[in-house]
Amino acid sequence: MQLLNESYNRLSLTVVMLFFRSRIRWRKKEKREKGRMWKMRGGFPKVEAPRRGAI
C-alpha cells in the first residue's frame, strides 16, 4: 500500500510539473507574439493592459 501511494504521488508531481512547464512556455510564446504585433504597429504601449484570465 505504501509503495502504491508513493508511486501515485510521484506521478501527480510529474503531471503538475509538466503542466506548469507547458504553461510557462505558452506564456513566453504569447508574449513574443504580442511583442511582434506591437513592433508592427510601431512601438510598445506605455502601460500594459491587465492580464486577462490570469490564475
mmCIF file of N, CA and C in Angstrom:
data_model
loop_
_atom_site.group_PDB
_atom_site.id
_atom_site.type_symbol
_atom_site.label_atom_id
_atom_site.label_comp_id
_atom_site.label_asym_id
_atom_site.label_seq_id
_atom_site.Cartn_x
_atom_site.Cartn_y
_atom_site.Cartn_z
ATOM 1 N N MET A 1 0.837 -1.207 0.000
ATOM 2 C CA MET A 1 0.000 0.000 0.000
ATOM 3 C C MET A 1 0.872 1.258 0.000
ATOM 4 N N GLN A 2 1.939 1.230 0.808
ATOM 5 C CA GLN A 2 2.848 2.380 0.880
ATOM 6 C C GLN A 2 3.489 2.649 -0.478
ATOM 7 N N LEU A 3 3.919 1.593 -1.135
ATOM 8 C CA LEU A 3 4.578 1.726 -2.433
ATOM 9 C C LEU A 3 3.627 2.342 -3.448
ATOM 10 N N LEU A 4 2.390 1.864 -3.451
ATOM 11 C CA LEU A 4 1.384 2.377 -4.383
ATOM 12 C C LEU A 4 1.175 3.880 -4.167
ATOM 13 N N ASN A 5 1.074 4.277 -2.918
ATOM 14 C CA ASN A 5 0.872 5.678 -2.576
ATOM 15 C C ASN A 5 2.050 6.531 -3.071
ATOM 16 N N GLU A 6 3.266 6.054 -2.864
ATOM 17 C CA GLU A 6 4.449 6.798 -3.295
ATOM 18 C C GLU A 6 4.467 6.982 -4.806
ATOM 19 N N SER A 7 4.188 5.892 -5.524
ATOM 20 C CA SER A 7 4.201 5.981 -6.985
ATOM 21 C C SER A 7 3.125 6.952 -7.463
ATOM 22 N N TYR A 8 1.972 6.939 -6.812
ATOM 23 C CA TYR A 8 0.888 7.862 -7.185
ATOM 24 C C TYR A 8 1.320 9.307 -6.950
ATOM 25 N N ASN A 9 1.966 9.556 -5.807
ATOM 26 C CA ASN A 9 2.439 10.909 -5.502
ATOM 27 C C ASN A 9 3.445 11.380 -6.547
ATOM 28 N N ARG A 10 4.363 10.483 -6.903
ATOM 29 C CA ARG A 10 5.376 10.846 -7.893
ATOM 30 C C ARG A 10 4.710 11.180 -9.223
ATOM 31 N N LEU A 11 3.721 10.378 -9.605
ATOM 32 C CA LEU A 11 3.032 10.578 -10.876
ATOM 33 C C LEU A 11 2.336 11.935 -10.892
ATOM 34 N N SER A 12 1.608 12.229 -9.820
ATOM 35 C CA SER A 12 0.884 13.508 -9.773
ATOM 36 C C SER A 12 1.879 14.673 -9.806
ATOM 37 N N LEU A 13 3.012 14.503 -9.140
ATOM 38 C CA LEU A 13 4.029 15.552 -9.131
ATOM 39 C C LEU A 13 4.545 15.813 -10.551
ATOM 40 N N THR A 14 4.840 14.736 -11.284
ATOM 41 C CA THR A 14 5.344 14.906 -12.652
ATOM 42 C C THR A 14 4.294 15.578 -13.522
ATOM 43 N N VAL A 15 3.038 15.194 -13.345
ATOM 44 C CA VAL A 15 1.960 15.794 -14.140
ATOM 45 C C VAL A 15 1.886 17.297 -13.877
ATOM 46 N N VAL A 16 1.952 17.658 -12.588
ATOM 47 C CA VAL A 16 1.895 19.076 -12.221
ATOM 48 C C VAL A 16 3.085 19.827 -12.830
ATOM 49 N N MET A 17 4.271 19.237 -12.734
ATOM 50 C CA MET A 17 5.466 19.884 -13.274
ATOM 51 C C MET A 17 5.319 20.110 -14.779
ATOM 52 N N LEU A 18 4.858 19.076 -15.480
ATOM 53 C CA LEU A 18 4.682 19.196 -16.929
ATOM 54 C C LEU A 18 3.672 20.296 -17.242
ATOM 55 N N PHE A 19 2.577 20.317 -16.479
ATOM 56 C CA PHE A 19 1.528 21.310 -16.697
ATOM 57 C C PHE A 19 2.092 22.722 -16.543
ATOM 58 N N PHE A 20 2.838 22.949 -15.452
ATOM 59 C CA PHE A 20 3.397 24.282 -15.215
ATOM 60 C C PHE A 20 4.413 24.649 -16.294
ATOM 61 N N ARG A 21 5.232 23.681 -16.695
ATOM 62 C CA ARG A 21 6.260 23.954 -17.696
ATOM 63 C C ARG A 21 5.611 24.370 -19.010
ATOM 64 N N SER A 22 4.573 23.621 -19.407
ATOM 65 C CA SER A 22 3.895 23.935 -20.672
ATOM 66 C C SER A 22 3.235 25.309 -20.582
ATOM 67 N N ARG A 23 2.681 25.633 -19.393
ATOM 68 C CA ARG A 23 2.054 26.948 -19.213
ATOM 69 C C ARG A 23 3.075 28.063 -19.381
ATOM 70 N N ILE A 24 4.266 27.877 -18.786
ATOM 71 C CA ILE A 24 5.309 28.900 -18.868
ATOM 72 C C ILE A 24 5.741 29.080 -20.323
ATOM 73 N N ARG A 25 5.930 27.955 -21.017
ATOM 74 C CA ARG A 25 6.350 28.011 -22.414
ATOM 75 C C ARG A 25 5.304 28.772 -23.233
ATOM 76 N N TRP A 26 4.010 28.460 -22.981
ATOM 77 C CA TRP A 26 2.931 29.098 -23.722
ATOM 78 C C TRP A 26 2.891 30.597 -23.425
ATOM 79 N N ARG A 27 3.107 30.955 -22.156
ATOM 80 C CA ARG A 27 3.163 32.366 -21.758
ATOM 81 C C ARG A 27 4.233 33.106 -22.555
ATOM 82 N N LYS A 28 5.434 32.502 -22.614
ATOM 83 C CA LYS A 28 6.543 33.138 -23.313
ATOM 84 C C LYS A 28 6.207 33.328 -24.783
ATOM 85 N N LYS A 29 5.623 32.287 -25.383
ATOM 86 C CA LYS A 29 5.265 32.356 -26.796
ATOM 87 C C LYS A 29 4.256 33.479 -27.021
ATOM 88 N N GLU A 30 3.266 33.558 -26.125
ATOM 89 C CA GLU A 30 2.232 34.589 -26.236
ATOM 90 C C GLU A 30 2.863 35.979 -26.155
ATOM 91 N N LYS A 31 3.793 36.150 -25.209
ATOM 92 C CA LYS A 31 4.466 37.439 -25.047
ATOM 93 C C LYS A 31 5.227 37.804 -26.313
ATOM 94 N N ARG A 32 5.945 36.819 -26.876
ATOM 95 C CA ARG A 32 6.705 37.064 -28.105
ATOM 96 C C ARG A 32 5.780 37.532 -29.215
ATOM 97 N N GLU A 33 4.642 36.834 -29.376
ATOM 98 C CA GLU A 33 3.710 37.187 -30.447
ATOM 99 C C GLU A 33 3.144 38.590 -30.242
ATOM 100 N N LYS A 34 2.831 38.931 -28.986
ATOM 101 C CA LYS A 34 2.324 40.274 -28.695
ATOM 102 C C LYS A 34 3.380 41.313 -29.043
ATOM 103 N N GLY A 35 4.637 41.019 -28.684
ATOM 104 C CA GLY A 35 5.726 41.939 -28.977
ATOM 105 C C GLY A 35 5.843 42.182 -30.472
ATOM 106 N N ARG A 36 5.714 41.106 -31.263
ATOM 107 C CA ARG A 36 5.800 41.220 -32.713
ATOM 108 C C ARG A 36 4.667 42.112 -33.225
ATOM 109 N N MET A 37 3.458 41.904 -32.691
ATOM 110 C CA MET A 37 2.312 42.707 -33.099
ATOM 111 C C MET A 37 2.572 44.189 -32.829
ATOM 112 N N TRP A 38 3.068 44.482 -31.624
ATOM 113 C CA TRP A 38 3.310 45.886 -31.264
ATOM 114 C C TRP A 38 4.412 46.489 -32.134
ATOM 115 N N LYS A 39 5.435 45.702 -32.461
ATOM 116 C CA LYS A 39 6.516 46.213 -33.299
ATOM 117 C C LYS A 39 5.972 46.586 -34.668
ATOM 118 N N MET A 40 5.080 45.746 -35.191
ATOM 119 C CA MET A 40 4.499 46.033 -36.498
ATOM 120 C C MET A 40 3.707 47.339 -36.446
ATOM 121 N N ARG A 41 3.013 47.579 -35.348
ATOM 122 C CA ARG A 41 2.231 48.813 -35.197
ATOM 123 C C ARG A 41 3.122 50.009 -34.907
ATOM 124 N N GLY A 42 4.317 49.726 -34.369
ATOM 125 C CA GLY A 42 5.248 50.820 -34.101
ATOM 126 C C GLY A 42 5.368 51.143 -32.629
ATOM 127 N N GLY A 43 6.135 50.312 -31.920
ATOM 128 C CA GLY A 43 6.428 50.633 -30.524
ATOM 129 C C GLY A 43 5.450 50.021 -29.532
ATOM 130 N N PHE A 44 5.948 49.795 -28.342
ATOM 131 C CA PHE A 44 5.132 49.238 -27.263
ATOM 132 C C PHE A 44 4.262 50.330 -26.643
ATOM 133 N N PRO A 45 3.099 49.957 -26.107
ATOM 134 C CA PRO A 45 2.297 50.934 -25.364
ATOM 135 C C PRO A 45 2.976 51.291 -24.039
ATOM 136 N N LYS A 46 2.678 52.443 -23.508
ATOM 137 C CA LYS A 46 3.335 52.879 -22.269
ATOM 138 C C LYS A 46 2.852 52.038 -21.078
ATOM 139 N N VAL A 47 1.572 51.683 -21.055
ATOM 140 C CA VAL A 47 1.036 50.888 -19.947
ATOM 141 C C VAL A 47 0.518 49.576 -20.504
ATOM 142 N N GLU A 48 0.973 48.473 -19.931
ATOM 143 C CA GLU A 48 0.488 47.175 -20.371
ATOM 144 C C GLU A 48 -0.928 46.960 -19.851
ATOM 145 N N ALA A 49 -1.762 46.377 -20.698
ATOM 146 C CA ALA A 49 -3.129 46.068 -20.271
ATOM 147 C C ALA A 49 -3.076 44.978 -19.213
ATOM 148 N N PRO A 50 -3.978 45.001 -18.239
ATOM 149 C CA PRO A 50 -4.007 43.934 -17.233
ATOM 150 C C PRO A 50 -4.255 42.593 -17.895
ATOM 151 N N ARG A 51 -3.573 41.581 -17.393
ATOM 152 C CA ARG A 51 -3.649 40.242 -17.986
ATOM 153 C C ARG A 51 -5.043 39.655 -17.784
ATOM 154 N N ARG A 52 -5.603 39.169 -18.882
ATOM 155 C CA ARG A 52 -6.938 38.553 -18.794
ATOM 156 C C ARG A 52 -6.807 37.090 -18.421
ATOM 157 N N GLY A 53 -7.662 36.629 -17.527
ATOM 158 C CA GLY A 53 -7.700 35.216 -17.165
ATOM 159 C C GLY A 53 -6.440 34.735 -16.476
ATOM 160 N N ALA A 54 -5.746 35.610 -15.783
ATOM 161 C CA ALA A 54 -4.537 35.183 -15.063
ATOM 162 C C ALA A 54 -4.956 34.463 -13.788
ATOM 163 N N ILE A 55 -4.385 33.281 -13.604
ATOM 164 C CA ILE A 55 -4.728 32.496 -12.407
ATOM 165 C C ILE A 55 -3.653 32.714 -11.351
#
